[in-house]
PDB file of C-alpha atoms in Angstrom:
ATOM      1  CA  UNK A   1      48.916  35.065 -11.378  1.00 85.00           C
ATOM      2  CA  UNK A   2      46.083  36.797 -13.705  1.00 87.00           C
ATOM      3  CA  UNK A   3      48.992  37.570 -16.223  1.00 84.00           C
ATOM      4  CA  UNK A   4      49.767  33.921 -16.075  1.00 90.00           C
ATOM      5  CA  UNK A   5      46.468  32.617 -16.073  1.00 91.00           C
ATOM      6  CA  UNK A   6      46.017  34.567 -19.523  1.00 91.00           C
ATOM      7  CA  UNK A   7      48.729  33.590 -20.988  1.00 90.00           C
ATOM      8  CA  UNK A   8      47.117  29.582 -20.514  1.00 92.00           C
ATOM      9  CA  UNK A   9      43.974  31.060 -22.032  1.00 91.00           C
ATOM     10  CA  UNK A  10      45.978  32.075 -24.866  1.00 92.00           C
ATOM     11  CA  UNK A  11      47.674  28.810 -25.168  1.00 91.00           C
ATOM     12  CA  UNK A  12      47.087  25.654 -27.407  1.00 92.00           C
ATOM     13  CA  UNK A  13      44.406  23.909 -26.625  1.00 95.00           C
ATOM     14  CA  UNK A  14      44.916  20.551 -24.648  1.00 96.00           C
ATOM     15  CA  UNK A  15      42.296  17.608 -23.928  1.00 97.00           C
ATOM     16  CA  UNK A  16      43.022  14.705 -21.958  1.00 97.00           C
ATOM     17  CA  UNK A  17      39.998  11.583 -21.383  1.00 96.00           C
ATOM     18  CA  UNK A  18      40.784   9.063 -18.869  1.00 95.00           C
ATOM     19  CA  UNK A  19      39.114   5.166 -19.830  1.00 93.00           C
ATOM     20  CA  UNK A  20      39.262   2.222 -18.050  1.00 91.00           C
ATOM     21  CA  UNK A  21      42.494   1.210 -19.231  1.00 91.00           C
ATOM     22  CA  UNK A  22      43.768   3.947 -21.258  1.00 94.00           C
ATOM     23  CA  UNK A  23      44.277   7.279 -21.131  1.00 96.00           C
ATOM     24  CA  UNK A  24      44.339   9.431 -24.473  1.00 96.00           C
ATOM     25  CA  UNK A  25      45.473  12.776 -24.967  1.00 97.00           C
ATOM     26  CA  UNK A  26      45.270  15.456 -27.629  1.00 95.00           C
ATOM     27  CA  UNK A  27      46.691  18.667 -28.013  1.00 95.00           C
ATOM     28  CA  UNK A  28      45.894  21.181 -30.812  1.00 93.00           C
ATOM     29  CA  UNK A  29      48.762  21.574 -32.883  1.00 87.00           C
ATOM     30  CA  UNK A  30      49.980  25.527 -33.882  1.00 80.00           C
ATOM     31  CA  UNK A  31      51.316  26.685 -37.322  1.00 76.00           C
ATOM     32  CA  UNK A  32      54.903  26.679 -37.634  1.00 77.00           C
ATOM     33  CA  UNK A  33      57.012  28.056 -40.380  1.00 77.00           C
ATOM     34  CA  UNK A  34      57.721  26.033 -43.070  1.00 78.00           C
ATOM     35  CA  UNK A  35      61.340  25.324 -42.669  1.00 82.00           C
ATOM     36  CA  UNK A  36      61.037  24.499 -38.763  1.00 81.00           C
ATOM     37  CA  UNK A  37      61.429  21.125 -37.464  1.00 80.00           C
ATOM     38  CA  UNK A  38      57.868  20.275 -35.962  1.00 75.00           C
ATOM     39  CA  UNK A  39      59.596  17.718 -33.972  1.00 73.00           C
ATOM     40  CA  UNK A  40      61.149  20.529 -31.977  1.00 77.00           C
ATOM     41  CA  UNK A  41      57.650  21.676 -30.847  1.00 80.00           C
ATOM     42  CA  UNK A  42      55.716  19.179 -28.636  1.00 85.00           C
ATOM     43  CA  UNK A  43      52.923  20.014 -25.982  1.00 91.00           C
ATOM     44  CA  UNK A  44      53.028  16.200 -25.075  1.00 95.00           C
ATOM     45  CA  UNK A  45      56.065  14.387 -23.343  1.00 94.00           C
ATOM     46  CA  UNK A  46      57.025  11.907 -20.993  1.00 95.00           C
ATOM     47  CA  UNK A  47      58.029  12.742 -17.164  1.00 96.00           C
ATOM     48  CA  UNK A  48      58.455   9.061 -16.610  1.00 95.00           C
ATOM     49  CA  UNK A  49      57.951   5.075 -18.073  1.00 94.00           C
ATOM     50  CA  UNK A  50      54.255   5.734 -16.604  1.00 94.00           C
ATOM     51  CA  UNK A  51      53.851   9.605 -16.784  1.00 96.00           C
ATOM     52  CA  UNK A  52      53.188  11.828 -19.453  1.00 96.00           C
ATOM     53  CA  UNK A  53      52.493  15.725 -19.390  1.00 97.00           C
ATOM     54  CA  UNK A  54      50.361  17.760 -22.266  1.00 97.00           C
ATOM     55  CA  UNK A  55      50.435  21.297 -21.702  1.00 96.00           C
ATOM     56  CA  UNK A  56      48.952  24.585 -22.719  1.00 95.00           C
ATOM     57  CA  UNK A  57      50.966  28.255 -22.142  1.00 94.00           C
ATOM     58  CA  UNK A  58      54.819  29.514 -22.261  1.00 93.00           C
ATOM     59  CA  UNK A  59      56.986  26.409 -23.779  1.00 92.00           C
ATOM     60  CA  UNK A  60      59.693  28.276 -22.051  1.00 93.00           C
ATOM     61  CA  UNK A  61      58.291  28.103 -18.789  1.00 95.00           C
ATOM     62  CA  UNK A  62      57.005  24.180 -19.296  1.00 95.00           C
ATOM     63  CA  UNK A  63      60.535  23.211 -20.773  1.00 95.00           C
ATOM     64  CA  UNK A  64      61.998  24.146 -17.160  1.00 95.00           C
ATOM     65  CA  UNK A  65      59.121  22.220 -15.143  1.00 96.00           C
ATOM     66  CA  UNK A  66      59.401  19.086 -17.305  1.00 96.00           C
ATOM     67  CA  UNK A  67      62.941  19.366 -16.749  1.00 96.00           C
ATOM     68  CA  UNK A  68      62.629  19.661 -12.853  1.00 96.00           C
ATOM     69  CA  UNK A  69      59.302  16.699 -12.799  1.00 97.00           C
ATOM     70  CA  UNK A  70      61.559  14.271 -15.032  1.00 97.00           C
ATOM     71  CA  UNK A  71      64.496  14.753 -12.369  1.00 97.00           C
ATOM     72  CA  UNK A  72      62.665  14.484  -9.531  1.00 97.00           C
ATOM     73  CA  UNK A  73      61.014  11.053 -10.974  1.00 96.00           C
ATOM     74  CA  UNK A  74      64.540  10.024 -11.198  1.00 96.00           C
ATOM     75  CA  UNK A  75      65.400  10.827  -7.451  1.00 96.00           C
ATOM     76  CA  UNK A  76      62.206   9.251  -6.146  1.00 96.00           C
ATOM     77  CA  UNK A  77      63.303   5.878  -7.979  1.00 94.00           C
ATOM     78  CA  UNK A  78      66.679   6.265  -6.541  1.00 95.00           C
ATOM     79  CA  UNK A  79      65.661   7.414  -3.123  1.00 95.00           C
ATOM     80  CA  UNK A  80      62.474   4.805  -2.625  1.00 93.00           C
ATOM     81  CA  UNK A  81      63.199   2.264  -5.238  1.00 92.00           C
ATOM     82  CA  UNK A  82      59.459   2.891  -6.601  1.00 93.00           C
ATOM     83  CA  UNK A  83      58.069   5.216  -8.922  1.00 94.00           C
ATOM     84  CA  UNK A  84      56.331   8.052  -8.532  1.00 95.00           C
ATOM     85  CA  UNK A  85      52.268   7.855  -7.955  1.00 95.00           C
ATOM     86  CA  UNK A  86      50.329  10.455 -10.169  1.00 96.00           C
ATOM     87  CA  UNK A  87      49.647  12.199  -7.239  1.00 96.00           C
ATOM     88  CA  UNK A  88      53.083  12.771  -5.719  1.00 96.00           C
ATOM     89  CA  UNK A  89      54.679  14.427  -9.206  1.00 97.00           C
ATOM     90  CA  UNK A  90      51.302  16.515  -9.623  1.00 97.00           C
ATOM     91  CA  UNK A  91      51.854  17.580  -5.892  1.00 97.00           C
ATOM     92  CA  UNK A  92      55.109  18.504  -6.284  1.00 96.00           C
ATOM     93  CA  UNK A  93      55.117  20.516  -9.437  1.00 96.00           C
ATOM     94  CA  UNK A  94      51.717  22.361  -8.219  1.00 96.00           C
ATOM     95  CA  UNK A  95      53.978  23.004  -5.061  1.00 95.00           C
ATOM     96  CA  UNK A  96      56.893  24.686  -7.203  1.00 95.00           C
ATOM     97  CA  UNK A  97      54.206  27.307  -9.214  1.00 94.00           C
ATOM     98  CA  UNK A  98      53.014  27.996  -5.711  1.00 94.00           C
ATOM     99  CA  UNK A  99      56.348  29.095  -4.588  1.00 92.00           C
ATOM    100  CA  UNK A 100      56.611  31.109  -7.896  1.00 92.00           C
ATOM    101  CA  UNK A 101      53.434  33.105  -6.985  1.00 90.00           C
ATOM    102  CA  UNK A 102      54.949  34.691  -4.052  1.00 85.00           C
ATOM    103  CA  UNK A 103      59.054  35.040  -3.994  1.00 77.00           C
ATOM    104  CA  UNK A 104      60.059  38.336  -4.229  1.00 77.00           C
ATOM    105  CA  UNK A 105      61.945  39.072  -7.457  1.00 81.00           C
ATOM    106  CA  UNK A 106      60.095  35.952 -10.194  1.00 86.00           C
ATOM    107  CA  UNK A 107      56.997  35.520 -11.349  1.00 91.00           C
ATOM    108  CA  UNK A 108      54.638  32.785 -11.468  1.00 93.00           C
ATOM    109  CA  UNK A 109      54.618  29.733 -14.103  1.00 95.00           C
ATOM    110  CA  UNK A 110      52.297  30.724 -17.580  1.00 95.00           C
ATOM    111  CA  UNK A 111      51.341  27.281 -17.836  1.00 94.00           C
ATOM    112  CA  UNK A 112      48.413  24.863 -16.840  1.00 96.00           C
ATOM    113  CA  UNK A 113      49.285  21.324 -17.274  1.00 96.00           C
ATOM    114  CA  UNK A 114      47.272  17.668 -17.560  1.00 97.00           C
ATOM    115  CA  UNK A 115      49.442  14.600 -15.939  1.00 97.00           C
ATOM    116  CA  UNK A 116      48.331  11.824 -16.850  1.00 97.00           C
ATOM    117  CA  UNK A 117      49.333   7.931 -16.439  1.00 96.00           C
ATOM    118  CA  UNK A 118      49.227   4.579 -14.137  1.00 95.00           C
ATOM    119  CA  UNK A 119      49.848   4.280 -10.814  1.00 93.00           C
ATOM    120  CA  UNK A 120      52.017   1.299  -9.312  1.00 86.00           C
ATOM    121  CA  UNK A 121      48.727  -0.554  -8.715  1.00 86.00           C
ATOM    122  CA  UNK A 122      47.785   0.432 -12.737  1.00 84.00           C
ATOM    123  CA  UNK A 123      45.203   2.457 -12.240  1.00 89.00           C
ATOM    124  CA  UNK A 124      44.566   5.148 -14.666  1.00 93.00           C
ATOM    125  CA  UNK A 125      44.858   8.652 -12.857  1.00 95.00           C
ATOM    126  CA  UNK A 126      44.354  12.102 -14.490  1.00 97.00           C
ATOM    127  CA  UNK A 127      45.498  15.347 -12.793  1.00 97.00           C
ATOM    128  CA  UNK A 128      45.347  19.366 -13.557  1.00 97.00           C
ATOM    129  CA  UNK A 129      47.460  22.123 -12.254  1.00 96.00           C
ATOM    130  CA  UNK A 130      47.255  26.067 -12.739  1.00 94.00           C
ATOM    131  CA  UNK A 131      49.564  29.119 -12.366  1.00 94.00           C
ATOM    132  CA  UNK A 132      48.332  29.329  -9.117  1.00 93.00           C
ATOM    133  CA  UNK A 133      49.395  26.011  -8.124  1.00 94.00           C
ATOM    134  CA  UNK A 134      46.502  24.390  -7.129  1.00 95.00           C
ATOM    135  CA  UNK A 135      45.733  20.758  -8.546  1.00 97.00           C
ATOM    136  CA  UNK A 136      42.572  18.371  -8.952  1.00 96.00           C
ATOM    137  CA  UNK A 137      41.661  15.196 -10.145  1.00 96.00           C
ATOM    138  CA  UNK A 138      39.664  14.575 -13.358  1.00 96.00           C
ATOM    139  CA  UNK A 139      37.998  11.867 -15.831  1.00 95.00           C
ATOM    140  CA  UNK A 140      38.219  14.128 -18.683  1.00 96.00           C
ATOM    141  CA  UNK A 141      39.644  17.690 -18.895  1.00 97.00           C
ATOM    142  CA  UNK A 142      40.486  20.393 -20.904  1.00 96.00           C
ATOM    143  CA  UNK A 143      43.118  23.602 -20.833  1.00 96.00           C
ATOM    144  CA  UNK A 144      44.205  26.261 -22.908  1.00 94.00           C
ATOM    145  CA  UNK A 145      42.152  28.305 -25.457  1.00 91.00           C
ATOM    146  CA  UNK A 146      38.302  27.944 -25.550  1.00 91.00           C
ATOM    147  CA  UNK A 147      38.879  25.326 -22.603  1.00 93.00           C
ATOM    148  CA  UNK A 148      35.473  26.309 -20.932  1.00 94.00           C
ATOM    149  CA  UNK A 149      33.833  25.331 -24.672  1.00 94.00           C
ATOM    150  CA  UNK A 150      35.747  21.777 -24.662  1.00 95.00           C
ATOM    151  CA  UNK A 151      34.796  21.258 -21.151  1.00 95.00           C
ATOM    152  CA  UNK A 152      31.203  21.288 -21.525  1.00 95.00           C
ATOM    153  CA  UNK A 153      31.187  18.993 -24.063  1.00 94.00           C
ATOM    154  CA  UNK A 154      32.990  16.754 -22.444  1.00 95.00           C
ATOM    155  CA  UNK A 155      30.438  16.936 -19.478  1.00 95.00           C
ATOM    156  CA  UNK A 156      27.712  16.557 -21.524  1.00 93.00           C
ATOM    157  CA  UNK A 157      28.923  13.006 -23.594  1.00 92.00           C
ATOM    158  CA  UNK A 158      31.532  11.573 -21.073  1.00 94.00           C
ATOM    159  CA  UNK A 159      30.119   8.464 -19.831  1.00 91.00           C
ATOM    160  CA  UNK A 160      30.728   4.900 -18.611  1.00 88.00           C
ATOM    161  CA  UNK A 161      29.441   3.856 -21.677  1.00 87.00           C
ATOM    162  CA  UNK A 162      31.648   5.675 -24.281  1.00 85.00           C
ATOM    163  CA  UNK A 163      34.572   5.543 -22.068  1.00 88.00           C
ATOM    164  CA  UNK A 164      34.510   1.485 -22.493  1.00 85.00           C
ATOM    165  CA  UNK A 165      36.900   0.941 -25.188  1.00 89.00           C
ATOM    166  CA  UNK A 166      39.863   2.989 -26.681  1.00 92.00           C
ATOM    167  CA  UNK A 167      38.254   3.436 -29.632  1.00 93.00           C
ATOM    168  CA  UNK A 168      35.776   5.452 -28.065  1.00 93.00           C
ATOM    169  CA  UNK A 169      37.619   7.057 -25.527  1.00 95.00           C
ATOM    170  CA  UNK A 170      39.749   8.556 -28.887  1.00 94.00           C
ATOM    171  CA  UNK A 171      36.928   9.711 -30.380  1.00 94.00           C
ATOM    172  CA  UNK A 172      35.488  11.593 -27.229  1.00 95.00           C
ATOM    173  CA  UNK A 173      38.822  13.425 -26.917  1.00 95.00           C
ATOM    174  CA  UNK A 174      38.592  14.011 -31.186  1.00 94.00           C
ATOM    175  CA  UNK A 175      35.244  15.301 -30.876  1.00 93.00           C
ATOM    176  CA  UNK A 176      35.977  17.683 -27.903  1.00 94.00           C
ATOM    177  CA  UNK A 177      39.221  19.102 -29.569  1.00 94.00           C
ATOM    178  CA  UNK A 178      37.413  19.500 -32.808  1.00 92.00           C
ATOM    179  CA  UNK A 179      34.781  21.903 -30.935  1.00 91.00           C
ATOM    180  CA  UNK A 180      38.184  24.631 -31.030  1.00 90.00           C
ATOM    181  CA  UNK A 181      40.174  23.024 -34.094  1.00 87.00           C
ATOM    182  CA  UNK A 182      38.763  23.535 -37.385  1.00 79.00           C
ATOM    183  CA  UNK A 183      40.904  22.786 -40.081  1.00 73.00           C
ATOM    184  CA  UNK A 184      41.016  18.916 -39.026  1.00 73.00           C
ATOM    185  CA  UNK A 185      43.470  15.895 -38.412  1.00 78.00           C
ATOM    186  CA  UNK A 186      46.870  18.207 -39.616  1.00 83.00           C
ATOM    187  CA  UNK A 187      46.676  20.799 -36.832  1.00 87.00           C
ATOM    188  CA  UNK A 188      45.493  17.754 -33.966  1.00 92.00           C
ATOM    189  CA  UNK A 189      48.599  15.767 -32.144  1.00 92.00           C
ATOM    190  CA  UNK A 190      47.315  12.504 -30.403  1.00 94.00           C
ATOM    191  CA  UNK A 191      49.122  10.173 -27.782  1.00 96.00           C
ATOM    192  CA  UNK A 192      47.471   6.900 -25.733  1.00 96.00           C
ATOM    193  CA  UNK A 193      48.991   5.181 -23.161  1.00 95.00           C
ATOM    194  CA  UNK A 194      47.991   1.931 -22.248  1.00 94.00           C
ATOM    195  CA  UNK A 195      47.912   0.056 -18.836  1.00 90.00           C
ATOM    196  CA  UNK A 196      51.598  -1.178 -18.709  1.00 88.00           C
ATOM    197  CA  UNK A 197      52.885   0.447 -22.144  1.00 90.00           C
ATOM    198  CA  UNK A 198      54.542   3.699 -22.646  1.00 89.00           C
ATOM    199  CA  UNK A 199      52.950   6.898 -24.007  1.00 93.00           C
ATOM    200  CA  UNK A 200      52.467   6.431 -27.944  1.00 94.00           C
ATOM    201  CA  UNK A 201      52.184   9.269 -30.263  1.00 93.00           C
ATOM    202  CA  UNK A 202      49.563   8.038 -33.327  1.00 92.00           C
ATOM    203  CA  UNK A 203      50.592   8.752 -36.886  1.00 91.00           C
ATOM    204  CA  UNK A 204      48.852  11.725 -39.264  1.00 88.00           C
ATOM    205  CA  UNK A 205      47.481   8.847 -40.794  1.00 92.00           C
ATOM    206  CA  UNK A 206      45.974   7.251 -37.957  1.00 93.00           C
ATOM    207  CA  UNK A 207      45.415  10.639 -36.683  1.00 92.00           C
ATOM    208  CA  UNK A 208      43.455  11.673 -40.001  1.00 92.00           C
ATOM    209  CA  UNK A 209      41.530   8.170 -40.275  1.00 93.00           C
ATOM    210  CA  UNK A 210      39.835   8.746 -36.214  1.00 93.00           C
ATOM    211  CA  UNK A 211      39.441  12.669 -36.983  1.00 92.00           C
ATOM    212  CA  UNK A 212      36.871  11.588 -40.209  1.00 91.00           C
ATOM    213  CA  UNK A 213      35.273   9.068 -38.351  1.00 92.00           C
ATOM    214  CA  UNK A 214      34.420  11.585 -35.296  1.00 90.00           C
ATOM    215  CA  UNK A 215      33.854  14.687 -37.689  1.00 88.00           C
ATOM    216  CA  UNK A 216      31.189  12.229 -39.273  1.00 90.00           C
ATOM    217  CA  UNK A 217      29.826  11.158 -35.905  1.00 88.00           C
ATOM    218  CA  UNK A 218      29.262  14.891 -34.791  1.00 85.00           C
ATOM    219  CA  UNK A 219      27.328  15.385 -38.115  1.00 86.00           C
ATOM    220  CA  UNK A 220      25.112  12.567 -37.215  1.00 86.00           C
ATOM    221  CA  UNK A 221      24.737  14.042 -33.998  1.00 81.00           C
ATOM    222  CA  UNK A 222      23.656  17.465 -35.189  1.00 80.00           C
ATOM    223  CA  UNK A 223      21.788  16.098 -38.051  1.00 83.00           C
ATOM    224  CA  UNK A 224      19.584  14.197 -34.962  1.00 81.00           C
ATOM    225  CA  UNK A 225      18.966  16.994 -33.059  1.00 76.00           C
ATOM    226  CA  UNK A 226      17.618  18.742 -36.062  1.00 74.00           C
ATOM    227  CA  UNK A 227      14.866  16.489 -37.097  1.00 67.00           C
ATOM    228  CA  UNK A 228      12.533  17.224 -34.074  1.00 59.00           C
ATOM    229  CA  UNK A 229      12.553  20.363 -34.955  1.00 51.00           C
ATOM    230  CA  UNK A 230      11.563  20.256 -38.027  1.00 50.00           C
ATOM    231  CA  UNK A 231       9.116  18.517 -37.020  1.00 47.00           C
ATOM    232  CA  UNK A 232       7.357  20.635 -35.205  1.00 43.00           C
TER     233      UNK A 232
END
């Protein structure tokens, strides 16, 4: 499990904020080689209509949960004639790395994962599982590299207050990513999903546009905290 567990710290890193009626995700985006489809790498995708999955670790090893989650989203729907709640999927997959971590002959899962989505009753839910297969619920996480950075900013400026509006809940998630990513809007991925919409992956240039404004923001912020100081 420590093996695995490293392999997550060595991973892309992944924020996730949940709002009042929207959850936004972003999810640092690795250098590829110049002829490779980027397409072909994502660390955000959909297990479901209302569940989506960002990811930091072994793609190999998250290719083959996502695989088993989206299946067993199926069977639910066929099975119950609902869909899934947040909780049930997150249960489930934390329940497969658990078996992983003690069958003889395989090894444990190299990835930590953020669920995210609506419930039936369209509330916003946010979940986290590790190599070890425990979960928790969150209102704003982080995982992979530097996560423990990420994560203290995010307790330090989440709030009812900036959590109000999409706008802001985007920028929150821009500013915490940006503590780890430092060459801006080209190596940042960002998806939203919206109470009754699917998950929608923003545009470089959309990207680019909310990565300025919260790059200038934290500037401001700095620049504040300075003048006190200086002061004295």
């Amino acid at each position: 499990v420590e093996y695995a567990q490293e392999a997550v710290k060595k991973g892309a890193t992944a924020v996730a904020v949940r709002g009042k009626d929207v959850i936004v995700i972003g999810v640092e985006k690795r250098s590829i080689a110049k002829l490779q489809e980027s397409r072909t790498i994502r660390k955000i995708c959909m297990l479901d209509e209302h569940v989506c999955m960002a990811f930091a670790g072994l793609n190999a090893d998250a290719r083959i949960l996502i695989d088993w989650a989206r299946r067993e989203c199926q069977s639910h729907r066929l099975t119950v004639d609902d869909p899934v709640t947040l909780e049930y999927i997150t249960r489930e997959l934390a329940t497969i790395k658990q078996r992983y971590t003690h069958s003889a002959g395989t090894r444990p899962f190299g990835i930590s994962a953020l669920i995210a989505g609506f419930d039936p009753d369209s509330q916003p839910k946010l979940f986290q599982t590790d190599p070890s297969g425990t979960y928790s619920s969150w209102k704003a996480n982080a995982i992979g590299r530097s996560a423990k950075s990420v994560r203290e900013y995010l307790e330090t400026h989440y709030k009812d207050e900036v959590i109000a509006d999409e706008e802001s809940c985007i920028k929150l998630n821009l500013k915490a990513l940006l503590e780890v990513v430092q060459s801006g809007s080209k190596n940042i991925e960002l998806a939203i999903m919206r109470r009754g919409q699917k998950l929608q992956l923003l545009d470089p240039e959309d990207v680019d546009k909310y990565v300025k404004e919260a790059e200038k923001e934290k500037e401001e912020e700095a620049a504040s905290k300075k003048k006190p100081s200086q002061k004295v």
